Coordinates of C-alpha atoms and ligand atoms in Angstrom, one line a residue:
X28 CA -39.3 22.7 -4.2
X29 CA -40.3 22.5 -0.4
X30 CA -40.0 19.1 0.6
X31 CA -42.6 17.1 2.8
X32 CA -41.2 14.5 5.3
X33 CA -42.3 11.1 6.9
X34 CA -40.3 9.7 9.4
X35 CA -40.9 6.1 10.0
X36 CA -40.2 4.0 13.1
X37 CA -40.7 0.2 12.2
X38 CA -42.3 -2.3 14.4
X39 CA -40.5 -4.0 17.1
X40 CA -41.0 -6.1 20.3
X41 CA -42.8 -4.3 22.7
X42 CA -43.3 -6.8 25.3
X43 CA -41.1 -4.9 27.7
X44 CA -41.5 -1.6 26.7
X45 CA -43.2 0.7 24.0
X46 CA -41.5 4.2 24.1
X47 CA -42.1 7.3 22.3
X48 CA -39.4 7.6 19.0
X49 CA -37.3 10.5 20.6
X50 CA -34.9 10.5 17.9
X51 CA -37.7 11.0 15.4
X52 CA -39.6 13.6 17.6
X53 CA -36.0 15.6 17.7
X54 CA -36.2 15.3 13.7
X55 CA -39.9 16.4 13.7
X56 CA -38.8 19.6 15.7
X57 CA -36.0 20.5 13.1
X58 CA -38.7 20.3 10.2
X59 CA -41.1 22.5 11.9
X60 CA -38.4 25.1 13.1
X61 CA -37.5 25.3 9.3
X62 CA -41.0 26.0 8.5
X63 CA -41.3 22.4 6.5
X64 CA -44.3 19.8 7.1
X65 CA -43.6 16.7 8.4
X66 CA -45.1 13.7 10.5
X67 CA -44.2 10.4 12.3
X68 CA -45.3 7.1 11.1
X69 CA -44.9 5.0 14.0
X70 CA -45.5 1.4 12.8
X71 CA -45.2 0.0 16.4
X72 CA -48.5 1.9 17.6
X73 CA -50.5 0.8 14.4
X74 CA -52.1 -2.7 13.7
X75 CA -49.7 -5.3 12.2
X76 CA -52.2 -6.1 9.3
X77 CA -51.7 -4.1 6.1
X78 CA -48.4 -2.6 7.0
X79 CA -47.0 -2.1 3.5
X80 CA -50.3 -0.6 1.8
X81 CA -50.5 1.9 4.9
X82 CA -47.0 3.2 3.9
X83 CA -48.0 3.8 0.7
X84 CA -51.3 5.2 1.8
X85 CA -49.8 7.8 4.4
X86 CA -47.4 8.8 1.5
X87 CA -49.9 9.4 -1.0
X88 CA -52.3 11.0 1.1
X89 CA -49.9 13.6 2.9
X90 CA -47.8 14.1 -0.6
X91 CA -44.6 12.9 1.0
X92 CA -41.3 13.5 -1.0
X93 CA -38.9 12.4 1.5
X94 CA -39.2 9.4 3.6
X95 CA -36.9 8.7 6.3
X96 CA -36.4 5.4 8.1
X97 CA -34.8 4.8 11.4
X98 CA -32.6 1.7 11.8
X99 CA -31.5 -0.2 14.5
X100 CA -29.2 -3.2 13.9
X101 CA -32.4 -5.8 14.5
X102 CA -34.8 -3.9 12.6
X103 CA -32.3 -3.2 9.6
X104 CA -33.7 -6.4 7.6
X105 CA -37.2 -5.3 7.8
X106 CA -36.4 -1.7 7.0
X107 CA -34.2 -2.7 3.8
X108 CA -37.3 -4.8 2.9
X109 CA -39.6 -1.8 3.2
X110 CA -37.4 0.7 1.4
X111 CA -37.1 -1.7 -1.7
X112 CA -40.6 -1.8 -1.8
X113 CA -41.4 1.6 -1.9
X114 CA -38.7 2.6 -4.2
X115 CA -40.3 0.1 -6.5
X116 CA -43.9 1.4 -5.9
X117 CA -43.0 5.0 -5.5
X118 CA -39.8 5.8 -7.3
X119 CA -40.0 9.4 -7.2
X120 CA -40.0 9.8 -3.4
X121 CA -36.7 10.1 -2.0
X122 CA -35.4 7.8 0.9
X123 CA -33.3 8.7 3.8
X124 CA -31.8 6.6 6.7
X125 CA -30.4 7.3 10.0
X126 CA -30.5 6.0 13.5
X127 CA -28.2 3.8 15.7
X128 CA -27.1 1.3 13.3
X129 CA -26.5 3.6 10.5
X130 CA -24.6 6.2 12.7
X131 CA -22.0 3.2 13.3
X132 CA -21.9 1.2 10.1
X133 CA -22.9 4.2 7.8
X134 CA -21.2 2.3 4.4
X135 CA -23.5 -0.5 4.6
X136 CA -26.4 1.6 3.7
X137 CA -25.0 3.3 0.6
X138 CA -27.6 1.0 -1.3
X139 CA -29.3 1.5 -4.8
X140 CA -32.8 2.3 -3.1
X141 CA -31.2 4.7 -0.7
X142 CA -30.7 8.4 -1.6
X143 CA -29.5 10.1 1.6
X144 CA -27.6 8.6 4.5
X145 CA -27.4 10.5 7.9
X146 CA -24.9 9.6 10.7
X147 CA -23.7 12.9 12.1
X148 CA -23.1 14.1 15.5
X149 CA -26.1 16.5 16.4
X150 CA -28.7 17.9 14.3
X151 CA -27.0 21.2 12.7
X152 CA -26.3 19.6 9.4
X153 CA -29.8 17.8 9.1
X154 CA -31.4 21.1 9.8
X155 CA -29.3 22.9 7.2
X156 CA -30.3 20.3 4.5
X157 CA -33.9 20.7 5.6
X158 CA -33.7 24.3 5.3
X159 CA -32.7 23.8 1.8
X160 CA -34.7 21.0 0.8
X161 CA -32.2 18.6 0.1
X162 CA -30.3 20.7 -2.6
X163 CA -27.1 19.0 -3.4
X164 CA -25.0 22.2 -3.4
X165 CA -26.3 22.3 0.5
X166 CA -25.6 18.7 1.1
X167 CA -22.2 19.1 -0.2
X168 CA -21.6 21.3 3.0
X169 CA -23.4 19.0 5.5
X170 CA -21.3 17.0 7.7
X171 CA -22.3 13.3 8.5
X172 CA -24.6 13.0 5.5
X173 CA -23.8 10.8 2.3
X174 CA -25.6 11.5 -0.9
X175 CA -25.3 11.2 -4.6
X176 CA -23.8 13.9 -6.9
X177 CA -25.1 15.1 -9.9
X178 CA -23.6 12.0 -11.7
X179 CA -25.1 9.5 -9.3
X180 CA -22.2 8.9 -7.4
X181 CA -22.0 8.8 -3.8
X182 CA -20.5 11.4 -1.7
X183 CA -19.5 10.6 1.9
X184 CA -19.0 13.3 4.2
X185 CA -17.2 13.2 7.4
X186 CA -19.0 13.4 11.0
X187 CA -18.7 17.0 12.5
X188 CA -17.6 17.5 15.9
X189 CA -19.0 16.2 18.9
X190 CA -21.8 18.0 20.6
X191 CA -23.2 18.5 24.0
X192 CA -26.8 19.7 22.9
X193 CA -29.1 19.3 19.9
X194 CA -30.0 22.9 20.3
X195 CA -33.6 22.1 19.9
X196 CA -36.0 20.4 22.1
X197 CA -37.8 17.4 20.8
X198 CA -41.5 17.8 19.2
X199 CA -43.6 15.7 21.5
X200 CA -46.8 15.9 19.8
X201 CA -46.8 12.3 18.6
X202 CA -46.2 11.4 22.3
X203 CA -49.0 13.4 23.8
X204 CA -51.4 12.5 20.7
X205 CA -50.7 8.7 21.5
X206 CA -49.8 8.5 25.0
X207 CA -51.9 5.7 25.7
X208 CA -50.0 3.4 23.5
X209 CA -46.5 4.0 25.2
X210 CA -45.8 1.9 28.4
X211 CA -43.1 0.2 30.3
X212 CA -43.9 -3.3 31.6
X213 CA -45.4 -3.1 35.1
X214 CA -44.6 0.6 35.3
X215 CA -46.7 2.6 33.4
X216 CA -46.4 5.5 30.8
X217 CA -42.8 7.0 30.7
X218 CA -41.6 9.9 28.6
X219 CA -38.1 9.8 27.4
X220 CA -35.3 12.4 27.8
X221 CA -31.5 12.8 26.8
X222 CA -29.2 14.9 29.1
X223 CA -25.9 13.5 27.8
X224 CA -24.2 12.1 24.9
X225 CA -22.3 8.8 24.7
X226 CA -20.5 7.2 27.8
X227 CA -16.8 7.8 29.4
X228 CA -16.4 4.1 29.9
X229 CA -15.1 1.6 27.2
X230 CA -16.9 -1.7 27.4
X231 CA -16.0 -4.0 24.6
X232 CA -19.5 -5.1 23.6
X233 CA -21.1 -1.5 23.8
X234 CA -22.4 0.4 21.0
X235 CA -24.1 3.3 23.0
X236 CA -20.6 4.9 24.0
X237 CA -19.6 5.4 20.1
X238 CA -22.2 7.6 19.5
X239 CA -21.2 11.3 19.4
X240 CA -17.6 10.1 18.2
X241 CA -17.0 8.5 21.6
X242 CA -17.1 12.0 23.3
X243 CA -18.9 12.0 26.6
X244 CA -20.8 15.5 26.7
X245 CA -23.5 16.8 28.9
X246 CA -26.0 19.3 28.3
X247 CA -26.6 22.6 30.4
X248 CA -28.5 21.7 33.6
X249 CA -30.6 24.7 33.0
X250 CA -32.0 23.3 29.7
X251 CA -32.3 19.9 31.3
X252 CA -34.4 21.4 34.3
X253 CA -36.6 23.4 31.9
X254 CA -37.5 20.5 29.8
X255 CA -38.4 18.3 32.7
X256 CA -40.6 21.0 34.0
X257 CA -42.5 21.7 30.9
X258 CA -42.7 18.0 30.0
X259 CA -46.3 16.9 30.4
X260 CA -45.8 13.7 32.0
X261 CA -44.9 12.9 35.6
X262 CA -42.6 10.0 34.6
X263 CA -39.6 10.5 32.8
X264 CA -37.1 7.9 31.5
X265 CA -33.5 9.6 31.5
X266 CA -32.0 7.5 28.8
X267 CA -28.0 8.7 29.2
X268 CA -26.1 5.6 29.4
X269 CA -25.1 6.6 33.0
X270 CA -27.0 9.3 34.6
X271 CA -24.7 9.2 37.8
X272 CA -21.3 9.8 36.1
X273 CA -20.9 13.1 37.8
X274 CA -21.9 13.4 41.4
X275 CA -21.8 17.3 41.7
X276 CA -24.0 17.2 38.5
X277 CA -26.3 14.8 40.1
X278 CA -26.4 16.7 43.3
X279 CA -27.2 19.9 41.6
X280 CA -29.8 18.4 39.4
X281 CA -31.7 17.0 42.4
X282 CA -31.4 20.3 44.4
X283 CA -32.8 22.6 41.8
X284 CA -35.8 20.2 41.0
X285 CA -36.4 20.1 44.6
X286 CA -36.2 23.9 45.0
X287 CA -38.8 24.1 42.1
X288 CA -41.2 21.9 43.9
X289 CA -40.9 19.5 40.9
X290 CA -42.4 16.1 42.0
X291 CA -41.8 13.7 39.2
X292 CA -40.5 10.1 39.0
X293 CA -37.6 9.3 37.1
X294 CA -36.1 6.1 35.7
X295 CA -32.2 6.2 34.9
X296 CA -29.6 4.0 33.5
X297 CA -26.8 3.8 36.0
X298 CA -23.3 1.8 36.3
X299 CA -22.9 0.0 39.6
X300 CA -19.5 2.0 40.6
X301 CA -21.4 5.3 40.1
X302 CA -24.3 4.2 42.3
X303 CA -21.5 3.2 45.0
X304 CA -19.8 6.6 44.3
X305 CA -23.1 8.3 44.8
X306 CA -24.1 6.5 48.1
X307 CA -23.7 9.4 50.5
X308 CA -26.2 11.5 48.3
X309 CA -28.7 8.5 47.8
X310 CA -31.3 10.1 50.2
X311 CA -31.0 13.2 48.0
X312 CA -31.4 11.3 44.9
X313 CA -34.4 9.5 46.3
X314 CA -36.1 12.9 47.3
X315 CA -35.8 14.2 43.9
X316 CA -37.7 11.6 42.5
X317 CA -35.2 9.1 41.0
X318 CA -36.7 5.8 42.0
X319 CA -35.7 3.2 39.4
X320 CA -32.1 2.5 38.3
X321 CA -31.5 0.0 35.2
X322 CA -28.0 -1.2 36.2
X323 CA -25.5 -3.1 33.9
X324 CA -24.6 -5.7 36.1
X325 CA -23.8 -8.0 33.2
X326 CA -22.3 -11.1 34.9
X327 CA -22.0 -12.7 38.5
X328 CA -18.2 -13.4 37.9
X329 CA -15.3 -11.2 38.0
X330 CA -13.5 -12.9 35.1
X331 CA -16.5 -12.2 32.7
X332 CA -16.8 -8.7 33.7
X333 CA -13.1 -8.4 32.8
X334 CA -13.3 -10.0 29.6
X335 CA -16.2 -7.1 28.7
X336 CA -13.6 -4.3 30.0
X337 CA -16.5 -3.3 32.2
X338 CA -14.1 -1.8 34.8
X339 CA -16.1 -3.1 37.7
X340 CA -16.6 -6.2 40.0
X341 CA -19.0 -8.5 41.5
X342 CA -18.5 -6.9 45.0
X343 CA -19.3 -3.4 43.6
X344 CA -22.4 -4.9 41.8
X345 CA -23.4 -6.2 45.2
X346 CA -23.0 -3.1 46.8
X347 CA -24.9 -1.3 44.3
X348 CA -27.8 -3.5 44.4
X349 CA -27.7 -3.1 48.5
X350 CA -27.5 0.4 48.3
X351 CA -30.8 0.7 46.3
X352 CA -32.3 -1.7 48.4
X353 CA -31.5 0.4 51.4
X354 CA -32.7 3.4 50.1
X355 CA -35.9 1.9 48.5
X356 CA -35.1 2.3 45.0
X357 CA -35.9 -0.3 42.4
X358 CA -33.0 -1.7 40.8
X359 CA -33.4 -3.5 37.1
X360 CA -30.7 -6.0 36.7
X361 CA -29.4 -6.1 33.1
X362 CA -27.4 -9.5 32.5
X363 CA -25.5 -10.6 29.6
X364 CA -25.3 -14.3 28.7
X365 CA -21.9 -15.3 27.4
X366 CA -21.1 -17.8 24.8
X367 CA -18.7 -19.5 27.2
X368 CA -21.5 -20.3 29.8
X369 CA -21.9 -23.7 31.2
X370 CA -25.0 -24.8 33.1
X371 CA -23.6 -23.6 36.4
X372 CA -23.3 -20.0 35.1
X373 CA -26.7 -19.9 34.2
X374 CA -27.5 -21.0 37.8
X375 CA -25.6 -18.4 39.1
X376 CA -27.2 -15.7 37.8
X377 CA -30.5 -17.1 39.2
X378 CA -29.0 -17.4 42.5
X379 CA -27.3 -14.0 42.5
X380 CA -31.0 -12.7 41.7
X381 CA -32.4 -14.6 44.3
X382 CA -29.9 -13.6 46.9
X383 CA -30.0 -10.0 46.1
X384 CA -33.9 -10.0 46.1
X385 CA -34.0 -8.7 42.4
X386 CA -37.5 -8.5 41.0
X387 CA -37.0 -6.7 37.7
X388 CA -34.3 -8.3 35.5
X389 CA -33.4 -8.2 31.7
X390 CA -31.3 -11.0 30.2
X391 CA -29.9 -10.7 26.6
X392 CA -27.5 -13.1 24.8
X393 CA -24.3 -11.3 24.0
X394 CA -24.8 -9.3 20.7
X395 CA -21.2 -8.9 18.9
X396 CA -22.5 -5.7 17.3
X397 CA -20.8 -4.8 14.1
X398 CA -18.7 -1.8 14.8
X399 CA -17.5 -3.1 18.3
X400 CA -14.3 -4.6 19.4
X401 CA -16.2 -8.1 20.3
X402 CA -17.1 -8.1 16.7
X403 CA -13.8 -7.8 15.4
X404 CA -12.4 -10.4 17.8
X405 CA -14.8 -12.9 17.1
X406 CA -15.2 -12.4 13.3
X407 CA -14.5 -16.1 12.6
X408 CA -16.6 -17.5 15.4
X409 CA -19.8 -15.8 14.2
X410 CA -22.7 -17.9 13.8
X411 CA -25.6 -17.1 11.4
X412 CA -25.1 -13.5 12.1
X413 CA -27.9 -11.5 10.3
X414 CA -29.6 -8.1 11.1
X415 CA -32.7 -9.9 12.4
X416 CA -30.8 -12.2 14.9
X417 CA -29.5 -9.0 16.9
X418 CA -32.2 -8.7 19.1
X419 CA -30.4 -10.3 22.0
X420 CA -32.4 -13.3 22.0
X421 CA -30.3 -15.3 19.3
X422 CA -27.3 -17.2 19.5
X423 CA -24.8 -15.3 17.2
X424 CA -21.4 -17.5 18.1
X425 CA -21.4 -21.2 19.0
X426 CA -21.3 -21.7 22.6
X427 CA -18.1 -23.3 23.5
X428 CA -19.0 -25.2 26.6
X429 CA -22.4 -26.6 26.1
X430 CA -24.5 -27.8 23.0
X431 CA -26.5 -24.8 21.4
X432 CA -29.7 -26.1 22.2
X433 CA -29.3 -26.8 26.0
X434 CA -27.7 -23.2 25.8
X435 CA -31.0 -21.8 24.3
X436 CA -32.9 -23.7 26.8
X437 CA -31.1 -22.2 29.7
X438 CA -31.5 -18.7 28.6
X439 CA -35.3 -19.2 28.2
X440 CA -35.6 -20.7 31.6
X441 CA -34.1 -17.7 33.1
X442 CA -37.2 -15.7 31.5
X443 CA -39.7 -18.5 32.6
X444 CA -38.3 -18.4 36.3
X445 CA -38.0 -14.8 36.5
X446 CA -40.8 -13.0 34.6
X447 CA -43.9 -14.2 36.4
X448 CA -42.6 -12.2 39.3
X449 CA -42.4 -9.1 37.4
X450 CA -46.0 -9.5 35.7
X451 CA -47.2 -10.0 39.2
X452 CA -46.0 -6.7 40.1
X453 CA -47.6 -5.4 37.2
X454 CA -50.8 -6.8 38.3
X455 CA -50.5 -5.5 41.9
X456 CA -49.4 -2.2 40.7
X457 CA -46.1 -2.3 42.9
X458 CA -44.5 0.5 40.8
X459 CA -46.6 3.1 41.5
X460 CA -47.4 1.8 45.3
X461 CA -43.6 1.5 46.1
X462 CA -41.5 3.5 43.9
X463 CA -43.8 6.6 42.4
X464 CA -42.6 9.9 43.7
X465 CA -45.7 11.1 45.6
X466 CA -44.5 13.8 47.4
Ligands
B12_57 C1 -34.8 3.8 24.0 C2 -34.2 2.5 23.6 C3 -34.9 1.4 23.4 C4 -36.4 1.2 23.5 C5 -37.2 1.6 22.3 C6 -36.6 1.0 21.1 C7 -37.3 1.6 19.6 N1 -37.3 0.6 18.7 O1 -37.5 2.5 19.7 C8 -36.6 -0.1 23.8 C9 -36.5 -0.4 25.6 C10 -37.7 -0.9 23.6 C11 -35.3 -0.6 23.5 C12 -35.3 -2.1 23.2 C13 -34.1 -2.7 22.4 N2 -32.9 -2.1 21.9 CO1 -32.8 -0.2 22.6 N3 -32.2 1.6 23.0 C14 -32.8 2.5 23.8 C15 -31.8 3.6 23.8 C16 -31.5 3.4 25.3 C17 -32.2 5.1 23.7 C18 -32.8 5.3 21.9 C19 -33.0 6.9 22.0 O2 -34.0 7.1 22.0 N4 -32.0 7.5 21.9 C20 -32.1 9.0 21.7 C21 -32.3 9.5 20.4 C22 -32.4 11.0 20.5 O3 -31.2 9.1 19.5 P1 -31.7 8.0 18.2 O4 -32.8 7.2 18.4 O5 -30.3 7.4 18.1 O6 -31.7 9.3 17.1 C23 -30.9 10.3 16.8 C24 -30.0 9.6 15.7 O7 -29.7 8.4 15.4 C25 -31.0 10.3 14.5 N5 -31.9 9.3 13.9 C26 -32.6 8.5 14.3 N6 -33.6 7.9 13.4 C27 -33.3 8.9 12.1 C28 -33.8 8.6 10.9 C29 -33.5 9.5 10.0 C30 -34.1 9.4 8.7 C31 -32.5 10.4 10.3 C32 -32.1 11.5 9.5 C33 -31.8 10.5 11.5 C34 -32.2 9.5 12.3 O8 -31.4 11.5 14.9 C35 -31.4 11.4 16.3 C36 -30.8 13.0 16.8 O9 -29.5 12.6 16.4 C37 -30.5 3.3 23.1 C38 -29.3 3.6 23.6 C39 -28.8 5.0 23.4 N7 -27.9 5.6 24.1 O10 -29.1 5.5 22.2 C40 -30.8 1.7 23.2 C41 -30.4 1.0 21.4 C42 -30.7 2.1 20.4 N8 -31.0 -0.1 21.6 C43 -30.2 -1.2 21.3 C44 -30.9 -2.4 21.3 C45 -29.8 -3.7 20.7 C46 -32.0 -2.9 21.7 C47 -32.6 -4.2 22.0 C48 -32.1 -5.3 20.7 C49 -32.2 -4.7 23.3 C50 -30.9 -5.2 23.4 N9 -30.6 -6.6 23.8 O11 -30.1 -4.5 23.7 C51 -34.2 -4.1 21.9 C52 -34.8 -4.2 20.4 C53 -35.7 -3.4 20.3 C54 -36.3 -3.4 18.9 N10 -36.9 -4.7 18.3 O12 -36.4 -2.3 18.4 C55 -28.9 -0.7 20.5 C56 -29.0 -0.4 19.1 C57 -27.8 -0.9 18.2 C58 -27.8 -0.8 17.0 N11 -26.7 -1.2 16.5 O13 -28.5 -0.7 16.3 C59 -28.8 0.6 21.3 C60 -27.9 1.7 20.8 C61 -27.9 0.2 23.0 C62 -27.1 -0.9 22.9 N12 -27.3 -2.1 23.1 O14 -25.9 -0.3 22.7 N13 -34.6 0.1 23.0
SF4_58 S1 -20.8 1.5 30.8 FE1 -22.6 1.1 29.6 S2 -23.1 2.8 28.1 FE2 -21.0 2.9 29.0 S3 -19.6 1.8 27.9 FE3 -20.2 0.3 29.2 S4 -21.8 -0.9 28.5 FE4 -21.5 1.0 27.3

């Protein structure tokens, strides 16, 4: 029987950014390429009222036979609730889970109400499974998938080799149909793109680097440039963990875009040391439209950066911020609040932001994600660790140097002090005025 697919992205906190579900758009591209039917149900852009009944309606109205859920650590609690409900109400619908949390900890999802668990590198085995409508004989040959055999016992297939491309482009019709619903705070509507997998660094708290079996791989520039040129949006968020890793690749990327007369605006993630390493090509980077960099500054003291194995320093961070300022590029500073912070550490972050003139900033209380060495090292210190509390705003270990309440207040204080500036930047359209590539 030809299966009909529904891929679900559950609701999340969209105050900072509402972005297209790129992972699910890749899955949809596979489904269409295999001549099967499916659609994305993006709860995040629907009304919060009647979520459970809407899910059932979508399934019934579209004859869905396989419902696939994308799971992040902080949304897993809700996805698990939703699939329990679905299993009870529609026992015949097969349930599949995938996404970042599943890729890292797939064993946690071998549950009664789940039929398929997907955690492979790349999409080849997913495509094979779709092509053969999830038949057990095919699933036995699919890497990175767990499923139940004829006797109902879980079979866990190993992940396949790391990949350097998905071999298919995302199907962006969901984005194009709903583009007015996707926006980044004070910046506008961005499309997302992936040009690389994993990260060559080894920060202790990081999940992203563990994707693709920790193997850093890049896509061919020809494919990347083609995707950019054909993308119907002039603002693009390249979600690679550090787009500036390889200076020669960045140079070629910029030169080729310029040669094609492509004038889009790019937001990227970059490490501070990569920015410093690329200082001499910053004018080229600017010209090509990369105007906005999210930089994991993390801390304002070397001792904390060392603890994270960040392989960087405060001097490098300051240099990176200066370089971006001197080249009229936006630096979004990402900071991590550590559990050994004292009052002065919170104040030092504020001082750093003021001294460096940063407008856009993001703060996250350190999340000891299951699957990282920070989690392993602090297992006995964890405090009320549940999926729901892994969104970056909850205290997950007892602060060692100040009372919990004060610690939380200091964290919220950072937002109260710094966010009015960002909202003001939005009201005055600062991003488009100052950073958009208008060439
Ligand atoms: C874009 C993004 C966001 C966006 C959109 C989030 C959203 N809910 O959609 C914004 C900016 C809003 C955001 C916010 C946050 N994010 Co975020 N985000 C990312 C980022 C940079 C890219 C994700 C992406 O699109 N990847 C590309 C696509 C192609 O990959 P993918 O989505 O993983 O999908 C692939 C597979 O997983 C699989 N797949 C996915 N879903 C499904 C479903 C099925 C059925 C199947 C079969 C397969 C499958 O197929 C795809 C192709 O292989 C990642 C980092 C990264 N390197 O991935 C972090 C990341 C996903 N975010 C993360 C976190 C923690 C957060 C925050 C809590 C912030 C924080 N403090 O770090 C918030 C929470 C938001 C929320 N409540 O959901 C973590 C998740 C860790 C985890 N264990 O789950 C990541 C990995 C970054 C990190 N900190 O390490 N994020
Ligand atoms: S540089 Fe960023 S993506 Fe790479 S390992 Fe460190 S935190 Fe993770």
